[in-house]
């Protein structure tokens, strides 16, 4: 069966435009060339004009597909797909998806994702670094203030971690139950889902059980959280 | 029958071959005759696979049974800019699994843009007893648990380099898995990691590894810990600092300055996150001997940057943000006569208005003042044909020229003409140009220049350029050494591709996204040319559900001897002989 692309030679490649499909002038099988075309062939110069005649010029360079923001915006139709993506995503990718809002065109300007992340962290990071330094210098100074205090939370047995803003909580209980709710929303937890223990990693890198120190002390030293299943 | 090959015993040939390292030379040797092919394949120790899907692990293992070092690249380059959807592929696990049995003495693995899982890392840690080098460049898919396995098990590890990888950073504890008896570290790059490693573990590690020459810390290492680390490794040649910001304190400053002065071998610096000008003088004593400086995360302004680079007379490579401005680049041109590579990154790429005074003039100055400059990556907001022509005439030794003008399709801002002639001058004067990325308003004419002149060009990146298929045709038919071509948002369709189909087998890969290549043409290419994989990526659903004339979203064509791959996600289809059946 002859393959006919039916491309009209002088119009744009607009998929919606069904008019004027002219099969005669362009049979791709005829022009599919299995030998390399030598640019230096003298006859090419003769052919050049006819090449232009035959292929014409596209009217509008921007007649291409709409750019899909695959990494991006909330879109009800794509919920299933996005859910799948999230389940195999790393936290840093999730964070990155949020950051993509600034991009008017996907992947433009061509800056590596890692560098873009660094740029944004730099803008927000100044405050956080300064406050950490201030806290260290001044002892246990209140460095909550207007900063958010995002820490990573991992639930044992769950691939993706989350982030929470500790400023939003006032006690271990509210924190733990909110965390369980948060993980519950996207996953089917097993029965007895109340049997989780909250552990945290402090400034020195040690893992401790949450609840032993006063909340305020905990807030200042916590770096990371993990929900551990009870009973092994 | 006279056997020529036996005039030289195998051992002698093998010994001679052992002095030949370059892949191309090795390939040439293997083609001399059958016996040389046999001898060569048994003694090849290092292989480089530029596209992990071009060949399969069993094929590599069958031919080269005694490999010690493997380098693989996975995803297309445009994956760096989020143009390749997640799940596309590039999984290293099948390679590791195959090599675990075939190459028990494997020493080095270098990967770029591949998906590396913790399972893969654990398999590496347990399978290769003499494992020495792991470089994961722009990789993803693994966590710090995998790193812990490497640290704990690889007794002879010399190099662990995670440059720009996306790591699921569960904790900094993994570093503490290096046993106390472990002392062979030569190079460690953890600059991409977010979480804190234990500083005491880090200091002890640094202190007990006398051969450590490269240490790239991550941002979480505060400035006041840097001096201690440096004091334990005065033999360091390459250093990446952590955060370079702290309240100005005289004692912190003086210990830092003293520590830097003690590092007489230091030649390369990077890091400098959130750098504050007050601490920059700490590095002044070593500036004159620096050959490489990466300030691309440093938020310092042009005055401080100018002062800094003016002291780096030996500088060969500079990566910097556009805070340096034209004035800083003029100083660079005046003081850094040994400069070979310059990269200027945008500090605010998404701002509509320029935030700094960096123009085409800065690049012109450097091209005038630095005779050895041959590699450029430059982000700016305006350019002229004249400036490009001047740069071309100044630097005919240019080999890598990548320009990005923030606004797509920006014309010469003075004449309002396309930048065709400017880039034409580049390819005409720079006869050894290997890599080119273009920017601004460009018509088919620039491609004609490229096809006519860029005979050594191996990699070309094109975005928002050209008028018609003629443009693509010029490149495919004229650039004899073209290996990698990546195109986005250009009005190139079927004809140029089909006419130049045979060219595609001589290249590593072709990427086209948001262009006008129809599904029908893709099918044709895939069916007719057996040793090409023609992969269509389309998140709208199967291409067969739309008319054949409908353009595909993304197209990735690469030559392969391994046939179509089977690890593709749902939005990727391979066009081959069977595709007609599969897609209907």
PDB file of C-alpha atoms in Angstrom, chain A residues 3-9 13 15 26 28-29 31-40 44 48 51-52 55-58 60-65 67-68 70-71 81 85 88-93 96 100 102-123 125-126 129 132-134 137 152 154 159 161 201 203-207 223-224, chain B residues 80-86 138 140-142 164 166 168-171 173 191-192 195-196 219 243 245 247 273-274 296-297 299 319 323 345-350 352 379 404-406 408-409 444 448 451-452 463-464 466-468 470 473-474 477-478 480 488-491 494-495 498-502 514-516 518 520-521 524-525 528-529 539-540 548-554:
ATOM      1  CA  UNK A   3       2.060   5.520   1.920  1.00  0.00           C
ATOM      2  CA  UNK A   4       0.769   8.960   1.184  1.00  0.00           C
ATOM      3  CA  UNK A   5       1.234  11.682   3.699  1.00  0.00           C
ATOM      4  CA  UNK A   6      -1.032  14.011   1.840  1.00  0.00           C
ATOM      5  CA  UNK A   7       0.877  17.067   2.880  1.00  0.00           C
ATOM      6  CA  UNK A   8      -0.019  20.250   1.200  1.00  0.00           C
ATOM      7  CA  UNK A   9       3.175  21.874   0.120  1.00  0.00           C
ATOM      8  CA  UNK A  13       1.479  21.959   8.933  1.00  0.00           C
ATOM      9  CA  UNK A  15      -3.220  19.425  11.950  1.00  0.00           C
ATOM     10  CA  UNK A  26       4.592  14.865  -2.626  1.00  0.00           C
ATOM     11  CA  UNK A  28       7.380  10.698   0.552  1.00  0.00           C
ATOM     12  CA  UNK A  29       8.409   7.262  -0.592  1.00  0.00           C
ATOM     13  CA  UNK A  31      11.890  11.247  -1.980  1.00  0.00           C
ATOM     14  CA  UNK A  32      12.973   8.974   0.826  1.00  0.00           C
ATOM     15  CA  UNK A  33      16.613   8.855   0.004  1.00  0.00           C
ATOM     16  CA  UNK A  34      18.737   5.991   1.183  1.00  0.00           C
ATOM     17  CA  UNK A  35      21.922   7.538  -0.075  1.00  0.00           C
ATOM     18  CA  UNK A  36      23.462  10.558   1.568  1.00  0.00           C
ATOM     19  CA  UNK A  37      22.790  13.737  -0.296  1.00  0.00           C
ATOM     20  CA  UNK A  38      26.021  15.432  -1.118  1.00  0.00           C
ATOM     21  CA  UNK A  39      25.807  19.113  -0.516  1.00  0.00           C
ATOM     22  CA  UNK A  40      28.560  19.831  -2.982  1.00  0.00           C
ATOM     23  CA  UNK A  44      22.108  20.864  -6.306  1.00  0.00           C
ATOM     24  CA  UNK A  48      17.902  24.666  -5.258  1.00  0.00           C
ATOM     25  CA  UNK A  51      13.540  22.765  -4.054  1.00  0.00           C
ATOM     26  CA  UNK A  52      12.271  26.093  -2.880  1.00  0.00           C
ATOM     27  CA  UNK A  55       8.707  22.983  -0.761  1.00  0.00           C
ATOM     28  CA  UNK A  56       7.872  26.597  -0.403  1.00  0.00           C
ATOM     29  CA  UNK A  57       8.154  28.565   2.714  1.00  0.00           C
ATOM     30  CA  UNK A  58       6.061  28.097   5.730  1.00  0.00           C
ATOM     31  CA  UNK A  60       4.213  31.243  10.128  1.00  0.00           C
ATOM     32  CA  UNK A  61       7.125  29.867  12.014  1.00  0.00           C
ATOM     33  CA  UNK A  62       5.105  29.457  15.126  1.00  0.00           C
ATOM     34  CA  UNK A  63       2.558  27.052  13.723  1.00  0.00           C
ATOM     35  CA  UNK A  64       3.558  24.263  15.968  1.00  0.00           C
ATOM     36  CA  UNK A  65       1.859  22.349  18.666  1.00  0.00           C
ATOM     37  CA  UNK A  67       3.669  23.545  24.317  1.00  0.00           C
ATOM     38  CA  UNK A  68       2.533  21.147  26.944  1.00  0.00           C
ATOM     39  CA  UNK A  70       3.895  18.312  31.266  1.00  0.00           C
ATOM     40  CA  UNK A  71       5.614  18.996  34.518  1.00  0.00           C
ATOM     41  CA  UNK A  81      -1.343  10.565  34.947  1.00  0.00           C
ATOM     42  CA  UNK A  85       3.979  10.480  38.169  1.00  0.00           C
ATOM     43  CA  UNK A  88       7.282   7.538  41.173  1.00  0.00           C
ATOM     44  CA  UNK A  89       8.600  11.017  41.756  1.00  0.00           C
ATOM     45  CA  UNK A  90      11.218  12.096  44.163  1.00  0.00           C
ATOM     46  CA  UNK A  91      10.449  14.939  46.506  1.00  0.00           C
ATOM     47  CA  UNK A  92      12.847  17.182  44.717  1.00  0.00           C
ATOM     48  CA  UNK A  93      10.863  16.638  41.544  1.00  0.00           C
ATOM     49  CA  UNK A  96      10.543  21.380  41.028  1.00  0.00           C
ATOM     50  CA  UNK A 100       8.059  25.579  37.067  1.00  0.00           C
ATOM     51  CA  UNK A 102       7.672  30.832  36.441  1.00  0.00           C
ATOM     52  CA  UNK A 103       8.396  29.278  33.069  1.00  0.00           C
ATOM     53  CA  UNK A 104       6.448  30.871  30.279  1.00  0.00           C
ATOM     54  CA  UNK A 105       7.841  28.394  27.802  1.00  0.00           C
ATOM     55  CA  UNK A 106       8.846  24.898  28.829  1.00  0.00           C
ATOM     56  CA  UNK A 107      12.584  24.508  29.048  1.00  0.00           C
ATOM     57  CA  UNK A 108      13.348  28.102  28.137  1.00  0.00           C
ATOM     58  CA  UNK A 109      15.779  29.703  28.730  1.00  0.00           C
ATOM     59  CA  UNK A 110      17.838  26.515  28.538  1.00  0.00           C
ATOM     60  CA  UNK A 111      19.081  26.364  32.078  1.00  0.00           C
ATOM     61  CA  UNK A 112      19.615  23.070  33.846  1.00  0.00           C
ATOM     62  CA  UNK A 113      16.918  22.238  36.374  1.00  0.00           C
ATOM     63  CA  UNK A 114      19.492  22.014  39.088  1.00  0.00           C
ATOM     64  CA  UNK A 115      20.741  25.507  38.421  1.00  0.00           C
ATOM     65  CA  UNK A 116      17.203  26.882  38.370  1.00  0.00           C
ATOM     66  CA  UNK A 117      16.595  25.282  41.747  1.00  0.00           C
ATOM     67  CA  UNK A 118      19.752  26.857  43.090  1.00  0.00           C
ATOM     68  CA  UNK A 119      18.710  30.275  41.848  1.00  0.00           C
ATOM     69  CA  UNK A 120      15.407  30.079  43.645  1.00  0.00           C
ATOM     70  CA  UNK A 121      16.888  28.692  46.801  1.00  0.00           C
ATOM     71  CA  UNK A 122      19.343  31.497  46.686  1.00  0.00           C
ATOM     72  CA  UNK A 123      16.592  34.067  46.712  1.00  0.00           C
ATOM     73  CA  UNK A 125      17.814  30.915  51.113  1.00  0.00           C
ATOM     74  CA  UNK A 126      19.404  34.128  52.214  1.00  0.00           C
ATOM     75  CA  UNK A 129      20.833  30.954  56.225  1.00  0.00           C
ATOM     76  CA  UNK A 132      20.274  29.905  61.221  1.00  0.00           C
ATOM     77  CA  UNK A 133      23.494  31.742  61.675  1.00  0.00           C
ATOM     78  CA  UNK A 134      21.794  34.227  63.955  1.00  0.00           C
ATOM     79  CA  UNK A 137      25.233  33.034  67.424  1.00  0.00           C
ATOM     80  CA  UNK A 152      11.086  16.726  55.236  1.00  0.00           C
ATOM     81  CA  UNK A 154       9.168  10.361  55.508  1.00  0.00           C
ATOM     82  CA  UNK A 159       8.508   5.910  48.655  1.00  0.00           C
ATOM     83  CA  UNK A 161       8.627  12.006  51.298  1.00  0.00           C
ATOM     84  CA  UNK A 201      16.770  13.908  63.330  1.00  0.00           C
ATOM     85  CA  UNK A 203      21.052  19.208  64.392  1.00  0.00           C
ATOM     86  CA  UNK A 204      23.835  16.765  65.255  1.00  0.00           C
ATOM     87  CA  UNK A 205      22.464  14.140  62.919  1.00  0.00           C
ATOM     88  CA  UNK A 206      21.128  11.899  65.664  1.00  0.00           C
ATOM     89  CA  UNK A 207      17.749  10.249  65.415  1.00  0.00           C
ATOM     90  CA  UNK A 223      16.001  18.739  60.797  1.00  0.00           C
ATOM     91  CA  UNK A 224      13.929  15.865  59.502  1.00  0.00           C
TER      92      UNK A 224
ATOM     93  CA  UNK B  80      18.400  18.943  31.116  1.00  0.00           C
ATOM     94  CA  UNK B  81      15.743  21.497  30.251  1.00  0.00           C
ATOM     95  CA  UNK B  82      12.727  19.371  31.175  1.00  0.00           C
ATOM     96  CA  UNK B  83      11.877  18.526  27.591  1.00  0.00           C
ATOM     97  CA  UNK B  84      12.044  14.787  28.189  1.00  0.00           C
ATOM     98  CA  UNK B  85       9.130  13.594  30.313  1.00  0.00           C
ATOM     99  CA  UNK B  86       9.738  11.531  33.395  1.00  0.00           C
ATOM    100  CA  UNK B 138      22.956  14.577  36.062  1.00  0.00           C
ATOM    101  CA  UNK B 140      18.466  10.569  39.239  1.00  0.00           C
ATOM    102  CA  UNK B 141      16.452   7.828  40.852  1.00  0.00           C
ATOM    103  CA  UNK B 142      18.607   7.023  43.843  1.00  0.00           C
ATOM    104  CA  UNK B 164      24.296  17.755  39.468  1.00  0.00           C
ATOM    105  CA  UNK B 166      18.943  14.555  41.721  1.00  0.00           C
ATOM    106  CA  UNK B 168      16.478  11.601  47.200  1.00  0.00           C
ATOM    107  CA  UNK B 169      18.148  13.077  50.186  1.00  0.00           C
ATOM    108  CA  UNK B 170      16.923  11.100  53.161  1.00  0.00           C
ATOM    109  CA  UNK B 171      19.666  12.099  55.528  1.00  0.00           C
ATOM    110  CA  UNK B 173      24.063   9.795  57.591  1.00  0.00           C
ATOM    111  CA  UNK B 191      27.691  19.518  46.030  1.00  0.00           C
ATOM    112  CA  UNK B 192      24.250  18.497  44.795  1.00  0.00           C
ATOM    113  CA  UNK B 195      21.070  17.616  53.716  1.00  0.00           C
ATOM    114  CA  UNK B 196      23.813  18.001  56.237  1.00  0.00           C
ATOM    115  CA  UNK B 219      25.646  24.021  50.658  1.00  0.00           C
ATOM    116  CA  UNK B 243      27.761  28.188  52.056  1.00  0.00           C
ATOM    117  CA  UNK B 245      28.112  33.323  54.037  1.00  0.00           C
ATOM    118  CA  UNK B 247      28.372  37.193  59.909  1.00  0.00           C
ATOM    119  CA  UNK B 273      26.717  29.740  47.707  1.00  0.00           C
ATOM    120  CA  UNK B 274      25.274  32.977  49.032  1.00  0.00           C
ATOM    121  CA  UNK B 296      27.991  30.610  39.215  1.00  0.00           C
ATOM    122  CA  UNK B 297      26.174  30.339  42.531  1.00  0.00           C
ATOM    123  CA  UNK B 299      25.531  36.408  44.418  1.00  0.00           C
ATOM    124  CA  UNK B 319      31.969  30.166  35.319  1.00  0.00           C
ATOM    125  CA  UNK B 323      26.507  39.971  37.846  1.00  0.00           C
ATOM    126  CA  UNK B 345      24.837  32.341  33.434  1.00  0.00           C
ATOM    127  CA  UNK B 346      21.767  34.524  33.958  1.00  0.00           C
ATOM    128  CA  UNK B 347      21.028  35.630  37.484  1.00  0.00           C
ATOM    129  CA  UNK B 348      17.391  36.329  36.714  1.00  0.00           C
ATOM    130  CA  UNK B 349      16.482  34.352  33.632  1.00  0.00           C
ATOM    131  CA  UNK B 350      12.756  34.917  33.970  1.00  0.00           C
ATOM    132  CA  UNK B 352      11.430  40.601  31.618  1.00  0.00           C
ATOM    133  CA  UNK B 379      23.495  34.151  28.295  1.00  0.00           C
ATOM    134  CA  UNK B 404      21.574  32.150  24.456  1.00  0.00           C
ATOM    135  CA  UNK B 405      19.577  35.326  24.101  1.00  0.00           C
ATOM    136  CA  UNK B 406      16.892  35.223  26.747  1.00  0.00           C
ATOM    137  CA  UNK B 408      13.455  33.836  21.648  1.00  0.00           C
ATOM    138  CA  UNK B 409      13.767  35.190  18.088  1.00  0.00           C
ATOM    139  CA  UNK B 444      17.092  29.555   6.590  1.00  0.00           C
ATOM    140  CA  UNK B 448      22.960  27.604   4.572  1.00  0.00           C
ATOM    141  CA  UNK B 451      25.970  23.667   5.825  1.00  0.00           C
ATOM    142  CA  UNK B 452      28.597  25.400   3.732  1.00  0.00           C
ATOM    143  CA  UNK B 463      15.617  26.705  18.911  1.00  0.00           C
ATOM    144  CA  UNK B 464      12.959  28.997  17.451  1.00  0.00           C
ATOM    145  CA  UNK B 466      14.485  28.825  10.443  1.00  0.00           C
ATOM    146  CA  UNK B 467      11.679  29.261   7.954  1.00  0.00           C
ATOM    147  CA  UNK B 468      11.326  25.972   6.156  1.00  0.00           C
ATOM    148  CA  UNK B 470      15.434  24.011   3.536  1.00  0.00           C
ATOM    149  CA  UNK B 473      18.244  20.196   4.706  1.00  0.00           C
ATOM    150  CA  UNK B 474      21.290  22.476   4.618  1.00  0.00           C
ATOM    151  CA  UNK B 477      23.435  17.582   3.834  1.00  0.00           C
ATOM    152  CA  UNK B 478      26.345  19.900   4.569  1.00  0.00           C
ATOM    153  CA  UNK B 480      29.866  16.115   7.364  1.00  0.00           C
ATOM    154  CA  UNK B 488      13.002  22.611  19.226  1.00  0.00           C
ATOM    155  CA  UNK B 489      10.233  24.883  18.000  1.00  0.00           C
ATOM    156  CA  UNK B 490      11.364  25.147  14.385  1.00  0.00           C
ATOM    157  CA  UNK B 491       9.211  24.831  11.279  1.00  0.00           C
ATOM    158  CA  UNK B 494       9.128  15.786   6.723  1.00  0.00           C
ATOM    159  CA  UNK B 495      10.918  16.583   3.546  1.00  0.00           C
ATOM    160  CA  UNK B 498      13.224  11.992   4.381  1.00  0.00           C
ATOM    161  CA  UNK B 499      15.601  13.339   1.768  1.00  0.00           C
ATOM    162  CA  UNK B 500      18.487  13.012   4.218  1.00  0.00           C
ATOM    163  CA  UNK B 501      17.365   9.812   5.858  1.00  0.00           C
ATOM    164  CA  UNK B 502      20.650   8.065   5.204  1.00  0.00           C
ATOM    165  CA  UNK B 514       7.520  21.120  18.652  1.00  0.00           C
ATOM    166  CA  UNK B 515       8.433  20.927  14.977  1.00  0.00           C
ATOM    167  CA  UNK B 516       6.326  19.785  12.049  1.00  0.00           C
ATOM    168  CA  UNK B 518       4.337  14.112  10.707  1.00  0.00           C
ATOM    169  CA  UNK B 520       3.503   9.284   8.673  1.00  0.00           C
ATOM    170  CA  UNK B 521       7.060  10.394   8.005  1.00  0.00           C
ATOM    171  CA  UNK B 524       8.285   5.646   7.053  1.00  0.00           C
ATOM    172  CA  UNK B 525      11.689   6.351   8.502  1.00  0.00           C
ATOM    173  CA  UNK B 528      12.713   1.788   5.959  1.00  0.00           C
ATOM    174  CA  UNK B 529      15.876   2.217   7.966  1.00  0.00           C
ATOM    175  CA  UNK B 539       1.448  12.720  25.646  1.00  0.00           C
ATOM    176  CA  UNK B 540      -1.785  13.251  23.750  1.00  0.00           C
ATOM    177  CA  UNK B 548      -0.955  10.602   9.636  1.00  0.00           C
ATOM    178  CA  UNK B 549      -0.261  14.146   8.632  1.00  0.00           C
ATOM    179  CA  UNK B 550      -0.501  15.264  12.205  1.00  0.00           C
ATOM    180  CA  UNK B 551       2.846  16.439  13.603  1.00  0.00           C
ATOM    181  CA  UNK B 552       4.263  14.517  16.495  1.00  0.00           C
ATOM    182  CA  UNK B 553       5.119  16.316  19.710  1.00  0.00           C
ATOM    183  CA  UNK B 554       8.630  14.997  20.113  1.00  0.00           C
TER     184      UNK B 554
END
